[in-house]
Tab-separated table of C-alpha atoms in Angstrom:
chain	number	residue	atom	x	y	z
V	20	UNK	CA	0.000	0.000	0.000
V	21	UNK	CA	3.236	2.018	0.071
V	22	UNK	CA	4.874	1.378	-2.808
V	23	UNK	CA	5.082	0.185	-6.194
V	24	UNK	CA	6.850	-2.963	-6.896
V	25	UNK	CA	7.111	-6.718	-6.918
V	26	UNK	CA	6.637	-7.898	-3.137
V	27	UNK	CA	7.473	-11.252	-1.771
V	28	UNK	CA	4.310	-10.819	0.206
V	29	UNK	CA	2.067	-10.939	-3.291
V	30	UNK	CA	4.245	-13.586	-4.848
V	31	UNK	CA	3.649	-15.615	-1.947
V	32	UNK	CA	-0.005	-14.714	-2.086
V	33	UNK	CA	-0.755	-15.625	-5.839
V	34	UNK	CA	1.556	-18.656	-4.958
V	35	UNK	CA	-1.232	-20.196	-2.440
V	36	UNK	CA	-3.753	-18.824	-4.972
V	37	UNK	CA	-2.582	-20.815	-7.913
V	38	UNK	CA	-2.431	-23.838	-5.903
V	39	UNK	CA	-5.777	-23.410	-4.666
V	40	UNK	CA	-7.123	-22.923	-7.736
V	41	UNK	CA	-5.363	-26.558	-8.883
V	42	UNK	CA	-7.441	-28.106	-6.308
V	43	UNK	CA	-10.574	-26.638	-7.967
V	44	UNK	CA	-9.569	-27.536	-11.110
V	45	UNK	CA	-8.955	-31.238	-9.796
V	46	UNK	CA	-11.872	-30.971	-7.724
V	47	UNK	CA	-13.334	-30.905	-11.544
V	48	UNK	CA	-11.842	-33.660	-13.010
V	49	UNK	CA	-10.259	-30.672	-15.614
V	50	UNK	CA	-6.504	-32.091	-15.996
V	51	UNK	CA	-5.581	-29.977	-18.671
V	52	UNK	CA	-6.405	-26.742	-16.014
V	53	UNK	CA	-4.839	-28.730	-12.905
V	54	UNK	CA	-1.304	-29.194	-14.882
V	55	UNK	CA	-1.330	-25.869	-16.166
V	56	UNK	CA	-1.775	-23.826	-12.893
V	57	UNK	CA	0.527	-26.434	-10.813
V	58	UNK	CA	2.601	-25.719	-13.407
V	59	UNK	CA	2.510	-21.927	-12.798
V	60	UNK	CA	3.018	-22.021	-9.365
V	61	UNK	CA	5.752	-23.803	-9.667
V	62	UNK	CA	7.215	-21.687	-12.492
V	63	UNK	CA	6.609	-19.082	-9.587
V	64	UNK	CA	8.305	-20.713	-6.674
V	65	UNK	CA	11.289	-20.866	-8.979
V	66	UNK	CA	11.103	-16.883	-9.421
V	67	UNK	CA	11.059	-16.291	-6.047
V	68	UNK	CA	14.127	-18.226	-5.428
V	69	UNK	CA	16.286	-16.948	-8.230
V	70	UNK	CA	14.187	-13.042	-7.695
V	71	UNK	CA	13.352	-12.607	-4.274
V	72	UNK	CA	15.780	-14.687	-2.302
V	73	UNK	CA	19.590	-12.772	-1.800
V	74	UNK	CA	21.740	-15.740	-0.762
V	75	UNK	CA	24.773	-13.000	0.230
V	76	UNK	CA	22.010	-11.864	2.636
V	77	UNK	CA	21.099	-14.897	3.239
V	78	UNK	CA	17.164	-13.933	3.457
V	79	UNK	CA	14.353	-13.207	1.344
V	80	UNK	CA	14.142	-9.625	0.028
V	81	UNK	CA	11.363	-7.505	0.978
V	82	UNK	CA	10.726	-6.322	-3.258
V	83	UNK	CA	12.097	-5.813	-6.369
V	84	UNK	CA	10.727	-1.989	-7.712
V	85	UNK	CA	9.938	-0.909	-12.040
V	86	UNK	CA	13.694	0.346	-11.836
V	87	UNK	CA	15.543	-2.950	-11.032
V	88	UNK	CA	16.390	-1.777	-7.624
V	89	UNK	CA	15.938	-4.492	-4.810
V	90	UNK	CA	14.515	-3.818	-1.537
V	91	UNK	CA	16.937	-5.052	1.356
V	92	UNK	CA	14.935	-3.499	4.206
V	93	UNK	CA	13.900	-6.030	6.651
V	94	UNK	CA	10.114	-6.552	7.077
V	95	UNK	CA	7.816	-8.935	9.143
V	96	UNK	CA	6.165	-9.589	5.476
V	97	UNK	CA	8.692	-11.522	4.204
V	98	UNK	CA	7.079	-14.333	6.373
V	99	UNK	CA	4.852	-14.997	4.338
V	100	UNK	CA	6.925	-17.290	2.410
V	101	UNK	CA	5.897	-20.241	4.541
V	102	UNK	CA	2.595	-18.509	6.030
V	103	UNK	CA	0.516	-19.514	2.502
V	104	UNK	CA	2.881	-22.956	1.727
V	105	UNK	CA	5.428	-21.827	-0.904
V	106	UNK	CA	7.991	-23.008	1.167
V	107	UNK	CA	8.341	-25.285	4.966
V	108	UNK	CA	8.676	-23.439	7.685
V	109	UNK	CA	12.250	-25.789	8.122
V	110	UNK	CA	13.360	-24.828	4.516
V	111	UNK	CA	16.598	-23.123	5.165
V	112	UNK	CA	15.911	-19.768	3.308
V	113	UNK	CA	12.910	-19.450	5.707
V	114	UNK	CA	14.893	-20.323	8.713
V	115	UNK	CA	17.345	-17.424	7.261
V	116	UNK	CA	14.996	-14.899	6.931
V	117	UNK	CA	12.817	-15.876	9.922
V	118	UNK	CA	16.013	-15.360	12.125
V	119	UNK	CA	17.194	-11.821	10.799
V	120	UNK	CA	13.316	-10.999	11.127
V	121	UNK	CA	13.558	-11.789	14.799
V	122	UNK	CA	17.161	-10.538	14.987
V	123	UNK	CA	16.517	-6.893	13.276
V	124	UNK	CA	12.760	-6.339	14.286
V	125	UNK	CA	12.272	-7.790	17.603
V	126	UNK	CA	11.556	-4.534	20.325
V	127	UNK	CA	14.437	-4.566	23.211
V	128	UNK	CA	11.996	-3.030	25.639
V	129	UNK	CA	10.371	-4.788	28.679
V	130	UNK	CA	6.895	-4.883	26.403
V	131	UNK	CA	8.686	-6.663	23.441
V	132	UNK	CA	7.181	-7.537	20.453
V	133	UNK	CA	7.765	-7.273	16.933
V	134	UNK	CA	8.384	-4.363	14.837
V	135	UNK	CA	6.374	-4.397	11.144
V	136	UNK	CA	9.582	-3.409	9.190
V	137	UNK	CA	12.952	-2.018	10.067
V	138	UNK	CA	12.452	2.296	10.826
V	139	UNK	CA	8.989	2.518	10.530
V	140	UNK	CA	7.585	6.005	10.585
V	141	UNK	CA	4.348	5.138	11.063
V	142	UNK	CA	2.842	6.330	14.574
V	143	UNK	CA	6.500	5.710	15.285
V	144	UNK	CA	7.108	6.469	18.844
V	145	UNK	CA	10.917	6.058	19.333
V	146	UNK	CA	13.384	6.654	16.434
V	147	UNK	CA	16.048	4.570	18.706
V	148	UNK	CA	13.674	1.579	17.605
V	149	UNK	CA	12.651	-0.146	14.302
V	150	UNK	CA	9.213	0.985	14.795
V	151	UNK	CA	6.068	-0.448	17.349
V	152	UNK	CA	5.007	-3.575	18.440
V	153	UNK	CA	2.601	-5.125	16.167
V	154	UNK	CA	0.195	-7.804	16.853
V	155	UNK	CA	0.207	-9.430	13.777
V	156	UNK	CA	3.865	-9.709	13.129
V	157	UNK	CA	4.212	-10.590	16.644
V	158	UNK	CA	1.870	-13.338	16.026
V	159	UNK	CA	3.532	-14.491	12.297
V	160	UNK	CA	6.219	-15.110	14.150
V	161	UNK	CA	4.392	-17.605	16.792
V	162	UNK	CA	2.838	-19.440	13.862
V	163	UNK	CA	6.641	-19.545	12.267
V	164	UNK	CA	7.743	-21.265	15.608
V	165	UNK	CA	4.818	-23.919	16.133
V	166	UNK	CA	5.176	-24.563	12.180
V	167	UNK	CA	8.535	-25.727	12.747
V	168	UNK	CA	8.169	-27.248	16.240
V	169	UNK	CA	9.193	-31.018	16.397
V	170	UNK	CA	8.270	-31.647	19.731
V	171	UNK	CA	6.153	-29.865	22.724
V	172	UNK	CA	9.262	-28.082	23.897
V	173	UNK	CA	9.200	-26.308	20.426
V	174	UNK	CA	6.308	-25.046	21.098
V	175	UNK	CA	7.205	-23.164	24.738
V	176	UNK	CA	8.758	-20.152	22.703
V	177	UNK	CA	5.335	-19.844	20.568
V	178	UNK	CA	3.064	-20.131	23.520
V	179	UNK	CA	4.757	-17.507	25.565
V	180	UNK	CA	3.978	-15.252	22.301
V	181	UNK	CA	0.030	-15.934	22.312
V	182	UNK	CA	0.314	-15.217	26.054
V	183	UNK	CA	2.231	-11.840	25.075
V	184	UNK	CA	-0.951	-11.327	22.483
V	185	UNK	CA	-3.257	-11.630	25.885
V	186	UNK	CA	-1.449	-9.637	28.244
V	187	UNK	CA	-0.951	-6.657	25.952
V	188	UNK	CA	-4.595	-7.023	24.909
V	189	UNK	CA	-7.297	-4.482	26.657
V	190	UNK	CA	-9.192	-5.835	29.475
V	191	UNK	CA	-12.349	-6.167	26.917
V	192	UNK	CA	-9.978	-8.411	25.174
V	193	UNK	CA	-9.590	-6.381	22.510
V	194	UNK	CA	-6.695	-5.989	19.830
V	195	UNK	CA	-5.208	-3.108	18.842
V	196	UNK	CA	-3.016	-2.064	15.368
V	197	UNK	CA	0.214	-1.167	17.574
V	198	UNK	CA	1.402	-1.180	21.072
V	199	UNK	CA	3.345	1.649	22.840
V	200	UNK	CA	7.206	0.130	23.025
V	201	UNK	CA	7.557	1.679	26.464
V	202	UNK	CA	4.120	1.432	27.880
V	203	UNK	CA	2.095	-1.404	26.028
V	204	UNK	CA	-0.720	0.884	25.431
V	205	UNK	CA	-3.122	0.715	22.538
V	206	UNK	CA	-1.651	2.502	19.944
V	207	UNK	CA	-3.746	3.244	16.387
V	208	UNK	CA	-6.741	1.276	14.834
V	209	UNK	CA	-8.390	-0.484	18.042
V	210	UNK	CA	-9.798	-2.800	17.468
V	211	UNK	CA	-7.957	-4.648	14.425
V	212	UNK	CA	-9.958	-7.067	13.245
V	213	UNK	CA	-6.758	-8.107	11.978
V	214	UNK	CA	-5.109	-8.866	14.835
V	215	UNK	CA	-7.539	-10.881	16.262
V	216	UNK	CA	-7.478	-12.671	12.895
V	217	UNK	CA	-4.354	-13.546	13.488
V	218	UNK	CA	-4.890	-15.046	17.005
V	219	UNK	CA	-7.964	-17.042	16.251
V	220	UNK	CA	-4.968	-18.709	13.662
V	221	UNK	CA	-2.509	-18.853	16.040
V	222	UNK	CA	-4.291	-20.556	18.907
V	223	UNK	CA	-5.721	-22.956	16.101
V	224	UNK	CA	-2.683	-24.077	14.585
V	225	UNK	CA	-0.649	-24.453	18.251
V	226	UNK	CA	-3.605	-26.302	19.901
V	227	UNK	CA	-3.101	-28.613	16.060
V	228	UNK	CA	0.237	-29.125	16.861
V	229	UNK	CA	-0.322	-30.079	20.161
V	230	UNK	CA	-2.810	-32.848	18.902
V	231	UNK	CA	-0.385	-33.698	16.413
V	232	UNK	CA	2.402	-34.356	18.900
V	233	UNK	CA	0.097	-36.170	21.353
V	234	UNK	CA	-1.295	-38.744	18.669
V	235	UNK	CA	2.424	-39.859	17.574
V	236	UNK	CA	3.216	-39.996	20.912
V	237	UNK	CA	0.688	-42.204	21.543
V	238	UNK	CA	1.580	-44.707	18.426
V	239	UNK	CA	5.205	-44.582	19.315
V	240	UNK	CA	4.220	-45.554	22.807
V	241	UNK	CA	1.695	-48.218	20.923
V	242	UNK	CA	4.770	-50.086	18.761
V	243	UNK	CA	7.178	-49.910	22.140
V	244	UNK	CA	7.481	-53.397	23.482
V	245	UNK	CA	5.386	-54.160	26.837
V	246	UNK	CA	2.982	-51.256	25.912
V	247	UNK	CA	-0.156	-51.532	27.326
V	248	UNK	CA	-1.714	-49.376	24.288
């Protein structure tokens, strides 16, 4: 909404769209239609690793504008390579740019929270920080860490995020856009329907993991010798 410009955010978004639009298409029983947009996605995935991805950076890039130039700023966006399924949360260019996400964006304040993109001016309350705590990065980057969680100790760092979500929420329970870095005060649009989007997700796909994890704990304990599964 900024800028002009080929985003990683969009590619990733007509990404999950082609694909989902290959299940219609299958749905169907129209082959020709299913080949040709699986086809395009993948044509697309390719882009974005030979376009998007900087391996000197050694993270996705945030766009490439009309001019040629390349956008090396780094924003909370950029997750949303494995957020719609172009790529596994464990692929190593995610793990790459999920880290300098964290790394670059995450507020050194006693609220915390993550920043939407490196020197943010808007409602920008501190220029010694990368910008405000936002809810929905905050949150992308929760659903990054139960995505990739192999066990229910993965999952610790994610949970204490959702509880971050609660305790910086208003006592109605509701979300704001931003949260003061020094105070945790509502800050902008309250509520986001956004942000509690992006909770409702969150909660869903940790409490999926968590059923996940119990069930193949249960059929490894099953196959163990002397189980009485």
């Amino acid at each position: 909404e900024e800028k002009l410009g080929t985003f990683t955010w969009t590619a990733a978004t007509v990404y999950a769209a082609l694909i989902a639009a290959a299940r219609f298409a299958r749905v169907f029983y129209n082959r020709e239609r299913h080949e040709i947009l699986v086809r395009a996605a993948a044509d697309l995935k390719a882009a974005m690793i030979s376009q998007l991805y900087d391996p000197e950076k050694g993270r996705f890039l945030r766009a490439i504008y009309p001019d040629g130039s390349r956008d090396t700023i780094v924003d909370s966006s950029m997750a949303a390579v494995f957020l719609f399924g172009a790529f596994s949360a464990r692929d190593r260019m995610v793990e790459e740019t999920m880290a300098s996400i964290r790394a670059q964006l995450w507020i050194g304040t006693d609220v915390g929270g993550l920043a939407r993109y490196e020197n943010d001016e808007y409602q920008r309350i501190s220029p010694d920080l990368p910008g405000n705590p936002w809810f929905i990065c905050t949150l992308w980057l929760a659903r990054w860490l139960i995505a990739r969680a192999d066990g229910p100790g993965g999952l610790d760092e994610a949970l204490k995020l959702l509880e971050w979500s609660v305790r910086h929420s208003q006592p109605s329970g509701v979300m704001a856009e931003q949260i003061h870095p020094f105070t945790g005060s509502s800050v902008s649009v309250s509520p986001l329907a956004w942000s509690h989007a992006e909770f409702v997700i969150a909660v869903c796909e940790y409490l999926q993991k968590r059923r996940e994890m119990a069930s193949a704990e249960e059929n490894r304990m099953a196959k163990e010798p002397g189980s009485c599964f």
